[in-house]
PDB file of C-alpha atoms and ligand atoms in Angstrom:
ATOM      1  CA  UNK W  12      97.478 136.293 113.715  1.00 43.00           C
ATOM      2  CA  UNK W  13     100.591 137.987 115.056  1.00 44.00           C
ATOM      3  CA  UNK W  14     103.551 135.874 114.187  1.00 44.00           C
ATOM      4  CA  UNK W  15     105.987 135.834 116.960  1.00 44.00           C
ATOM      5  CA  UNK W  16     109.553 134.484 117.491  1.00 45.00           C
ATOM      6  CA  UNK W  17     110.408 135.186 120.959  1.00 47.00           C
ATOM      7  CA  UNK W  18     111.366 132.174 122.792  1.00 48.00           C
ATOM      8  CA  UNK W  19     109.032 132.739 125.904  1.00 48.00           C
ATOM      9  CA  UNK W  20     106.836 132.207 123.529  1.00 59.00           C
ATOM     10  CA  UNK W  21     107.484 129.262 121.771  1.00 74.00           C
ATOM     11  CA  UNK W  22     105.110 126.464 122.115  1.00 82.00           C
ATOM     12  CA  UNK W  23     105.918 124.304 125.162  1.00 90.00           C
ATOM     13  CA  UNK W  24     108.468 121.296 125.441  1.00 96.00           C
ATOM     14  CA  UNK W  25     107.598 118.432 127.744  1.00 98.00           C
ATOM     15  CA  UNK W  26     109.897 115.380 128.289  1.00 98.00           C
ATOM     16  CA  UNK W  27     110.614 112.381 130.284  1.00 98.00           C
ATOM     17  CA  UNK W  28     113.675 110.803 131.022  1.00 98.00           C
ATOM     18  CA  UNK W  29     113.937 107.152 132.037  1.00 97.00           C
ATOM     19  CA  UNK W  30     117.010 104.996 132.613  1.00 96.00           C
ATOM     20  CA  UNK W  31     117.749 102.788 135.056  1.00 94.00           C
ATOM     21  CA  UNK W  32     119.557 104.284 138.448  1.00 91.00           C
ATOM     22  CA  UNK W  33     123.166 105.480 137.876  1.00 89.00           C
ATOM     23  CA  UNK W  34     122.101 105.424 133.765  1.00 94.00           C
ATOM     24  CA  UNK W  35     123.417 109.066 134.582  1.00 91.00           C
ATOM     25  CA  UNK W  36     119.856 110.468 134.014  1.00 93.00           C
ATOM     26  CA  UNK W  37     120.105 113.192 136.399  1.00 90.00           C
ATOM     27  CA  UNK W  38     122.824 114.769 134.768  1.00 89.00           C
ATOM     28  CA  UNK W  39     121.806 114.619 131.528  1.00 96.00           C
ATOM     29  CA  UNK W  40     117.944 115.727 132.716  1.00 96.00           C
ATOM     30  CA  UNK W  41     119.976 119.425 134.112  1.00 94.00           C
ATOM     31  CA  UNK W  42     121.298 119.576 130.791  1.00 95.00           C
ATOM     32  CA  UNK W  43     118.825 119.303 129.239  1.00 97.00           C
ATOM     33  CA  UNK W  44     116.104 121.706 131.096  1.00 96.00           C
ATOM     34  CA  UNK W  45     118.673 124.354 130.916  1.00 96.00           C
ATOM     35  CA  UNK W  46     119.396 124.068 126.957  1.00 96.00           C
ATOM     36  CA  UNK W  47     114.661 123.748 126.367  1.00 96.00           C
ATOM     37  CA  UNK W  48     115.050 126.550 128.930  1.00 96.00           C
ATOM     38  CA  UNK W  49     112.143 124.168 131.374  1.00 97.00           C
ATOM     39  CA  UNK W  50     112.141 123.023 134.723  1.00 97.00           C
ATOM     40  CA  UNK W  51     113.594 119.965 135.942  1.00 97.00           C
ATOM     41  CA  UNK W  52     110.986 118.435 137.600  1.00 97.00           C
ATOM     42  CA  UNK W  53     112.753 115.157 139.353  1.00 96.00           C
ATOM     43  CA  UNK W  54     110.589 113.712 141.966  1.00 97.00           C
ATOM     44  CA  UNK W  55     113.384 111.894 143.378  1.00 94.00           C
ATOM     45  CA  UNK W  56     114.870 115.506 144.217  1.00 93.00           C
ATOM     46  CA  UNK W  57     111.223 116.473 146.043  1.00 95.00           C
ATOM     47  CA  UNK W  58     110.782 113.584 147.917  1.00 95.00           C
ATOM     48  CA  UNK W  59     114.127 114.465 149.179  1.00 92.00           C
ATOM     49  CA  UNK W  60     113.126 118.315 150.005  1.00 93.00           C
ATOM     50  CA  UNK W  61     110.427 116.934 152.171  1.00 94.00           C
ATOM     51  CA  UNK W  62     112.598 114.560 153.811  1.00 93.00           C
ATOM     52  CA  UNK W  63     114.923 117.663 154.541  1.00 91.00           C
ATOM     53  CA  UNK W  64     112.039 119.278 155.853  1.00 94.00           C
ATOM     54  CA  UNK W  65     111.160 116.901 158.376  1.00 93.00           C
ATOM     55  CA  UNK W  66     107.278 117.066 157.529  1.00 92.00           C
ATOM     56  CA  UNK W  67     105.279 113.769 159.042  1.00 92.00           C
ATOM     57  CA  UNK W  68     104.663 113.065 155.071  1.00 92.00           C
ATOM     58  CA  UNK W  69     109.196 113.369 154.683  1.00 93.00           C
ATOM     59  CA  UNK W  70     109.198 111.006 157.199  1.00 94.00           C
ATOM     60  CA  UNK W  71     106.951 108.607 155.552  1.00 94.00           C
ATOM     61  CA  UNK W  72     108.492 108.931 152.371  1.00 94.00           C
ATOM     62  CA  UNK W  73     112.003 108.492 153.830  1.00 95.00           C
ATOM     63  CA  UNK W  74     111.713 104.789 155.076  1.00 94.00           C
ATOM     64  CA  UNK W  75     109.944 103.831 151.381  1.00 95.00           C
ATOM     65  CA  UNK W  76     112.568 105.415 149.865  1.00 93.00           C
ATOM     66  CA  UNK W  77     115.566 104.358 152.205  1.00 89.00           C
ATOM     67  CA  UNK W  78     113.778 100.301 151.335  1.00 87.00           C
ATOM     68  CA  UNK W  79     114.374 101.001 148.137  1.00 87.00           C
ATOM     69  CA  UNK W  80     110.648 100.888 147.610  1.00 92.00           C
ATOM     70  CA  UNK W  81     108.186 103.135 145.117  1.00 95.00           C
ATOM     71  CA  UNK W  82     105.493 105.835 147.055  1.00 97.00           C
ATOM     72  CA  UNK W  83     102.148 104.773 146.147  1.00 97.00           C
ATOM     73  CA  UNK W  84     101.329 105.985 142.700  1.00 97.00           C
ATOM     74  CA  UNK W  85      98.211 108.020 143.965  1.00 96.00           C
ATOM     75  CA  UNK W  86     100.451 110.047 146.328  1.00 96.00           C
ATOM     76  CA  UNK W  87     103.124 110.794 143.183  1.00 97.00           C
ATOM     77  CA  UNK W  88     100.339 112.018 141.296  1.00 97.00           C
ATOM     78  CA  UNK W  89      99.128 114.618 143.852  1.00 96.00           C
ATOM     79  CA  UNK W  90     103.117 115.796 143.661  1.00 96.00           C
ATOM     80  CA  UNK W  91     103.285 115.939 140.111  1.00 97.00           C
ATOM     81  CA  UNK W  92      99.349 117.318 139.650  1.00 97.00           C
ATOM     82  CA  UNK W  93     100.769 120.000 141.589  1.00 97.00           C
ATOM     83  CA  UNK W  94     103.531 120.886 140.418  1.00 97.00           C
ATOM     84  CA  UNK W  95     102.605 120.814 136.889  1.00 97.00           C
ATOM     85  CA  UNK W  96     100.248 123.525 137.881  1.00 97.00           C
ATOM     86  CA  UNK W  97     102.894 126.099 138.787  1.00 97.00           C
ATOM     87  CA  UNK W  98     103.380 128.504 136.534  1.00 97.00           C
ATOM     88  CA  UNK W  99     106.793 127.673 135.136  1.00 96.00           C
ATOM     89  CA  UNK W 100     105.490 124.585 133.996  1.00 97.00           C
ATOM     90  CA  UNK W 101     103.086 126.522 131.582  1.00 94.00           C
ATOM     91  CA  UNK W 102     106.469 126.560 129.172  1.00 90.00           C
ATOM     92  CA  UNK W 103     107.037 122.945 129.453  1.00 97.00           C
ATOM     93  CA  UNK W 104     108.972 120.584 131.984  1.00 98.00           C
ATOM     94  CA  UNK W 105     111.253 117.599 131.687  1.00 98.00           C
ATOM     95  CA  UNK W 106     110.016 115.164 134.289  1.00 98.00           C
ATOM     96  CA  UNK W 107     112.795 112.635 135.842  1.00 97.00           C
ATOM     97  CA  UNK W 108     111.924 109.695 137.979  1.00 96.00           C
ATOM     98  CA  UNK W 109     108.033 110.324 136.904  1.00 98.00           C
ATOM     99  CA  UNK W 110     106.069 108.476 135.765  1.00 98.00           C
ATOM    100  CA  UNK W 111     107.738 105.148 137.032  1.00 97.00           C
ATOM    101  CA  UNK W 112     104.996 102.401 136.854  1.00 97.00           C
ATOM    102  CA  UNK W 113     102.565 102.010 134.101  1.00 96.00           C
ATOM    103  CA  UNK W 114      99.686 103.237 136.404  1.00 97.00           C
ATOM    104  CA  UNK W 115     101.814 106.633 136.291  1.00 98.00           C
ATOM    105  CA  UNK W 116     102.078 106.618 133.011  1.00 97.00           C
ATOM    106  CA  UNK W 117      98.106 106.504 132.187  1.00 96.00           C
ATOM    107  CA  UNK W 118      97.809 108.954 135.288  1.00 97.00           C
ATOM    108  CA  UNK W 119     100.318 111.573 133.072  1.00 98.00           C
ATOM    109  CA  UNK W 120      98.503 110.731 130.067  1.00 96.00           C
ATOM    110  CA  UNK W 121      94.963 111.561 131.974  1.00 97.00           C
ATOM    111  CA  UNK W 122      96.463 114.484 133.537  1.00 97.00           C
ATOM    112  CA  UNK W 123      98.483 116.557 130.174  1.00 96.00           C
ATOM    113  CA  UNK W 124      96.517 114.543 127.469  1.00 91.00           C
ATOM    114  CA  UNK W 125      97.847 112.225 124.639  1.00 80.00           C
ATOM    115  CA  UNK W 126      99.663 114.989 122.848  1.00 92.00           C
ATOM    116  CA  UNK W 127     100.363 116.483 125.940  1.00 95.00           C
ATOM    117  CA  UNK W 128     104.163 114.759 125.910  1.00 97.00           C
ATOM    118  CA  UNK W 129     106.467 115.646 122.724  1.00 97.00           C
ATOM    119  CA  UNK W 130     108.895 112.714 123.611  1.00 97.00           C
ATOM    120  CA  UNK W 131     110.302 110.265 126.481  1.00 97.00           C
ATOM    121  CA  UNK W 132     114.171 109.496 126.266  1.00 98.00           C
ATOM    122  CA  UNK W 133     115.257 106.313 127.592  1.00 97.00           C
ATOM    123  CA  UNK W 134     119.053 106.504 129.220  1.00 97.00           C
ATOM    124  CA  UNK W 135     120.027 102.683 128.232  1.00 96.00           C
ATOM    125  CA  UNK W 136     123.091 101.516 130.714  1.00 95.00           C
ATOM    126  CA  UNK W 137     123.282  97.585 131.151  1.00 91.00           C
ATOM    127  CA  UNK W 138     122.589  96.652 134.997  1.00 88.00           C
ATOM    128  CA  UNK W 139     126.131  95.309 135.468  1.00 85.00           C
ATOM    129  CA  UNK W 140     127.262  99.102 134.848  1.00 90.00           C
ATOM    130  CA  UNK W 141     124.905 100.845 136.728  1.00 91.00           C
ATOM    131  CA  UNK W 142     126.139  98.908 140.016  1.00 88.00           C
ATOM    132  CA  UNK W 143     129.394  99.893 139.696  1.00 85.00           C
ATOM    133  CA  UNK W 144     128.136 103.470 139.551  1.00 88.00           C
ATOM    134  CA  UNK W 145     125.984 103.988 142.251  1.00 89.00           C
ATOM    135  CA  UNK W 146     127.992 102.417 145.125  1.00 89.00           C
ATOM    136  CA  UNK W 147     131.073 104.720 144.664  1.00 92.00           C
ATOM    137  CA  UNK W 148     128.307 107.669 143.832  1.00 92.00           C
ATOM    138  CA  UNK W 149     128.475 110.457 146.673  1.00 95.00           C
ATOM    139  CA  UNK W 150     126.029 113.345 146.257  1.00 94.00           C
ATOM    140  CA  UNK W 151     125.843 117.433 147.989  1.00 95.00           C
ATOM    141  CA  UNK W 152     123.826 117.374 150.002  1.00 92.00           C
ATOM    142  CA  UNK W 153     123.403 121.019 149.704  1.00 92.00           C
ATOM    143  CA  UNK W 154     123.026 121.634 145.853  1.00 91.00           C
ATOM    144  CA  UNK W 155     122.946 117.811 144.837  1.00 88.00           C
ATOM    145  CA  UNK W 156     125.699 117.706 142.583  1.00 90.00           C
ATOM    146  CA  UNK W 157     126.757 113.966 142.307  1.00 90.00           C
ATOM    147  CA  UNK W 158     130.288 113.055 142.515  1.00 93.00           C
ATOM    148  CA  UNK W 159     131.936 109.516 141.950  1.00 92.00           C
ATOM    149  CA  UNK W 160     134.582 108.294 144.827  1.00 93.00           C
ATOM    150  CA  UNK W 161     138.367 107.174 142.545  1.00 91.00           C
ATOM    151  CA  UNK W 162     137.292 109.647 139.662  1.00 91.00           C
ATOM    152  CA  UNK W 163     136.206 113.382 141.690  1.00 96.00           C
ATOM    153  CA  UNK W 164     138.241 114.912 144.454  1.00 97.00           C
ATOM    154  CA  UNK W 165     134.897 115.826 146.448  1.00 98.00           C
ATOM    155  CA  UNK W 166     133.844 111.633 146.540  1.00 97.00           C
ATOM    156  CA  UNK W 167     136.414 111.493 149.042  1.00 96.00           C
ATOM    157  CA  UNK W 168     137.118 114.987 150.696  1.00 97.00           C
ATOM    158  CA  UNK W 169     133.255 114.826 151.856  1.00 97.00           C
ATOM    159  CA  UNK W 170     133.006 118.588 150.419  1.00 98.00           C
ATOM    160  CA  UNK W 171     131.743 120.460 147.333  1.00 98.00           C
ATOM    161  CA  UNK W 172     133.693 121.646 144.885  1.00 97.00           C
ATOM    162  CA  UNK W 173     130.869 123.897 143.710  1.00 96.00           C
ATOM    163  CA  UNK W 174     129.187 125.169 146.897  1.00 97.00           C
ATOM    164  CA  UNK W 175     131.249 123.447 149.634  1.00 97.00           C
ATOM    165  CA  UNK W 176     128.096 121.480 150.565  1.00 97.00           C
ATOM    166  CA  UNK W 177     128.580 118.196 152.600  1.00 97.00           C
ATOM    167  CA  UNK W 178     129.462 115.059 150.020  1.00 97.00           C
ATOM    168  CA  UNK W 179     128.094 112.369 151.440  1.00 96.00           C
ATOM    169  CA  UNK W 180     126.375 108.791 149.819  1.00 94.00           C
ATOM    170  CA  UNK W 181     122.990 108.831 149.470  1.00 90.00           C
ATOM    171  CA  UNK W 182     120.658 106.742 152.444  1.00 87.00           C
ATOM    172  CA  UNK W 183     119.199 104.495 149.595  1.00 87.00           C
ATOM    173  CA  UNK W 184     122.559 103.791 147.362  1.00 89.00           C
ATOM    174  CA  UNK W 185     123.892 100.687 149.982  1.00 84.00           C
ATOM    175  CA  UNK W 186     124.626  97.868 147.606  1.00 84.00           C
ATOM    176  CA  UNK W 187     121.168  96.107 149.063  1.00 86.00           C
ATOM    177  CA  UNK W 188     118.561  99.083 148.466  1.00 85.00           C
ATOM    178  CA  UNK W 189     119.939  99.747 144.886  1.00 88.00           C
ATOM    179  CA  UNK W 190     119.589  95.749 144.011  1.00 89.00           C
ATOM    180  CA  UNK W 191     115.606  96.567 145.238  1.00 89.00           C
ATOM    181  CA  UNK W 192     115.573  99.526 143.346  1.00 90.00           C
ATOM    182  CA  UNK W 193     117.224  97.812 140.217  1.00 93.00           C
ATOM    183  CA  UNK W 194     114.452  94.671 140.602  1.00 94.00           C
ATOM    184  CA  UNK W 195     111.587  97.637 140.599  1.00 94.00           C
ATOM    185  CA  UNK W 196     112.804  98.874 137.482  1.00 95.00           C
ATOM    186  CA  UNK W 197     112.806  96.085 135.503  1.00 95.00           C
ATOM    187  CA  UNK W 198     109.215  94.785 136.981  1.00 97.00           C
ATOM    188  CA  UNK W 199     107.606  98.052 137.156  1.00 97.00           C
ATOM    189  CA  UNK W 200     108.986 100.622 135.716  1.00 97.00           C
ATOM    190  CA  UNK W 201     110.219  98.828 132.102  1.00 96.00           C
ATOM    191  CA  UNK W 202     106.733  98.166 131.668  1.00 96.00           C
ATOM    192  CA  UNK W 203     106.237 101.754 131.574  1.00 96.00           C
ATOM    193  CA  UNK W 204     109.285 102.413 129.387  1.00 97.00           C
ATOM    194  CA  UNK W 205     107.504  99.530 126.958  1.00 96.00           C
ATOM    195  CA  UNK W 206     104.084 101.666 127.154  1.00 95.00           C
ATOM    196  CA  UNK W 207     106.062 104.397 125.677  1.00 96.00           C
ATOM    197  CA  UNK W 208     107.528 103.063 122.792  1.00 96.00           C
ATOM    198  CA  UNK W 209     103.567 101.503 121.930  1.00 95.00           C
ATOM    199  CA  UNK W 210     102.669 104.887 121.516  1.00 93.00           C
ATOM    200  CA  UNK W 211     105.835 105.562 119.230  1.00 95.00           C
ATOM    201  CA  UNK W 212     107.147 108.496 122.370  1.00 96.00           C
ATOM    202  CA  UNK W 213     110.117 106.714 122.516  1.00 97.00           C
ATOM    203  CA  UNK W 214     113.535 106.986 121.843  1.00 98.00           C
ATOM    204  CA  UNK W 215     116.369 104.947 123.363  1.00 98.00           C
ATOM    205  CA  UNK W 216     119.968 106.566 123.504  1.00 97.00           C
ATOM    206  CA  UNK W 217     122.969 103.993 124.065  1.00 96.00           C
ATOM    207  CA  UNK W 218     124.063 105.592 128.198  1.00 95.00           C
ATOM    208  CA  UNK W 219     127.215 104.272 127.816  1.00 94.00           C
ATOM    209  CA  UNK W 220     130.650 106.670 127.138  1.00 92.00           C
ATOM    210  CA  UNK W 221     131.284 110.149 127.279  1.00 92.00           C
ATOM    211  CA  UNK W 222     128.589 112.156 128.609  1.00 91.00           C
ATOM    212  CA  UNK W 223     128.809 115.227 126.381  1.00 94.00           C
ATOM    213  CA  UNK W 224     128.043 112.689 123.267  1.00 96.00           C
ATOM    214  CA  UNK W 225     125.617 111.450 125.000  1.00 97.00           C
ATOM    215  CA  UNK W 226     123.639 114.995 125.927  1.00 96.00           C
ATOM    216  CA  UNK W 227     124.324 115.500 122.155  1.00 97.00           C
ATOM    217  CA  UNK W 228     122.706 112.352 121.080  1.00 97.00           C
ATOM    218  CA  UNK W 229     119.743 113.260 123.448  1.00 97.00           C
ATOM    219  CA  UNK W 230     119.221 116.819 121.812  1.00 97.00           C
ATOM    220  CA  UNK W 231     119.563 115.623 118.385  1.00 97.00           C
ATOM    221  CA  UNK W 232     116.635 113.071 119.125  1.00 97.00           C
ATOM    222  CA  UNK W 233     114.557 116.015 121.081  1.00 97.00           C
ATOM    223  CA  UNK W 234     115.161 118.343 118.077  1.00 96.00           C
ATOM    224  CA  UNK W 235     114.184 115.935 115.370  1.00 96.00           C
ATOM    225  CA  UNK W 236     110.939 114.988 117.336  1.00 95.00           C
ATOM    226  CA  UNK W 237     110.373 119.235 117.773  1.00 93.00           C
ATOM    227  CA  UNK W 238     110.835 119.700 113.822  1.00 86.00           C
TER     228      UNK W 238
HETATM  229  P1  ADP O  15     116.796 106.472 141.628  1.00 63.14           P
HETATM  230  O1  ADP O  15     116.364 106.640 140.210  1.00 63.14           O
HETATM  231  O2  ADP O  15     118.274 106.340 141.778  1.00 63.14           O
HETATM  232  O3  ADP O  15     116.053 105.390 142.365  1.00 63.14           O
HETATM  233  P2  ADP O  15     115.370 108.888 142.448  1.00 63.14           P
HETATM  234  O4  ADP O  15     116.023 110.064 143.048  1.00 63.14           O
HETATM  235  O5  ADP O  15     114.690 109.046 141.130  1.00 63.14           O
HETATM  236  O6  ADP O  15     116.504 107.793 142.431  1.00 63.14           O
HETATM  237  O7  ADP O  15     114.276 108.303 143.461  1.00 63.14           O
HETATM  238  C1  ADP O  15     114.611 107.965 144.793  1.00 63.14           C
HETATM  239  C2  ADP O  15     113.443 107.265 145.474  1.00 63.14           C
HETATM  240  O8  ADP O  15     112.313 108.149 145.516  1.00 63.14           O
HETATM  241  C3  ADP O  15     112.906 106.024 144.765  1.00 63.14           C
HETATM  242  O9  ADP O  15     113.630 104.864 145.089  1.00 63.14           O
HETATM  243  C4  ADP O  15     111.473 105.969 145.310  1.00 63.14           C
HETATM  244  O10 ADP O  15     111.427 105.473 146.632  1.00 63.14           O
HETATM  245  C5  ADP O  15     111.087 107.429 145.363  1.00 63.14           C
HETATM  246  N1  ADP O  15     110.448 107.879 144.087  1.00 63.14           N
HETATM  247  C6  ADP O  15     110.918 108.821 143.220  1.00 63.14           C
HETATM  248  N2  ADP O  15     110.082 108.972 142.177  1.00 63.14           N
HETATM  249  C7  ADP O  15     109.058 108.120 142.389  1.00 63.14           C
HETATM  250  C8  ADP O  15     107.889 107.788 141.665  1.00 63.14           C
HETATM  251  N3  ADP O  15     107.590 108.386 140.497  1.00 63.14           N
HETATM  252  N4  ADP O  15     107.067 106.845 142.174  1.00 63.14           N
HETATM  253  C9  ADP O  15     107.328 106.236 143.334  1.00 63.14           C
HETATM  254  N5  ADP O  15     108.413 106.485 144.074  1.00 63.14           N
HETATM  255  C10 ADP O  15     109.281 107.420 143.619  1.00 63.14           C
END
């Protein structure tokens, strides 16, 4: 067999991400698909796209998600059946926001196969944090960079410093969806979190403090699971 080094070709990394919201998991999920060089797959972001688009199923999706509820776990995994089968998944993904309920989990399990996942991270921020975080969080709505109003000159300017995007709060980050989205994490998707570390995938990483030690702390996990 022809040995090969070339990173293309190196064999595929697949992650999750958990953490409750405003555990800062979609910053640290960029960072990390750009340094395993594989997509960010966040279905948070899609559900989104399709809300942007306007489709009948955007619609839909946009007054679950603006309750602060979940999309039924058979629709999430036609979205995530799907997009797994695009060809720059073939290298590997980091899913964020999926899977979310223990159903999702067995579905991903079903759909990639038990050694189909090299590791899930869980983002641990106490709730008392995370409440803090997500009411002064204001996002682009253009390339979704998220911005935090006291700390970031965009928060309160209402435009991007990176693409000059409108900043604006997210529909579903009012102080009563994110309680409902907070309650749904611990009752459904914990669970999953739980389901995890049973089939020793998981590795919790303190959210807490500077975010560079914390993407550093998350690669040194990844890279000890990868050998
Ligand atoms: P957060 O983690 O802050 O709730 P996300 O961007 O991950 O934000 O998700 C936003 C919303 O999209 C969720 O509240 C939910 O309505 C919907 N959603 C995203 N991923 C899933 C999923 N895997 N299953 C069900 N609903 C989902």
């Amino acid at each position: 067999m022809e040995a090969t080094t070339a990173a293309t070709e190196a064999r595929p990394v697949r992650l999750l991400v958990f953490g409750r919201q405003g555990a800062g998991k979609g910053t640290q999920a960029v960072r990390l698909a750009e340094r395993y060089e594989v997509p960010h797959i966040s279905t948070g972001d899609m559900l989104r796209a399709a809300v942007k688009d306007g489709t009948e199923f955007g619609l839909q999706a946009k007054a679950i998600m603006d309750a602060g509820q979940l999309v039924s776990d058979e629709v999430m995994l036609g979205i995530i059946s799907e997009r797994l089968a695009e060809p720059d998944a073939a290298r590997g993904w980091l899913l964020d926001g999926f899977p979310r309920t223990e159903q999702q989990a067995k579905d991903l399990v079903a759909l990639v196969g038990a050694d189909g996942i090299d590791l899930a991270l869980d983002l641990d921020v106490p709730e008392s944090v995370v409440l803090e975080r997500i009411t002064t969080r204001r996002v682009c709505s253009e390339c979704g960079t998220t911005y935090s109003l006291g700390r970031d000159e965009s928060a309160s300017s209402g435009t991007c410093a990176k693409c000059g995007g409108g900043v604006v709060q997210r529909d579903d980050d009012t102080e009563a969806a994110v309680r409902k989205r907070l309650d749904i994490y611990a009752s459904q998707t914990l669970p999953a979190v739980r389901w995890f570390g049973e089939q020793g995938l998981l590795v919790t990483i303190d959210g807490v403090g500077d975010p560079d030690a914390i993407a550093t702390a998350l690669a040194e996990a990844i890279d000890a699971r990868l050998g």
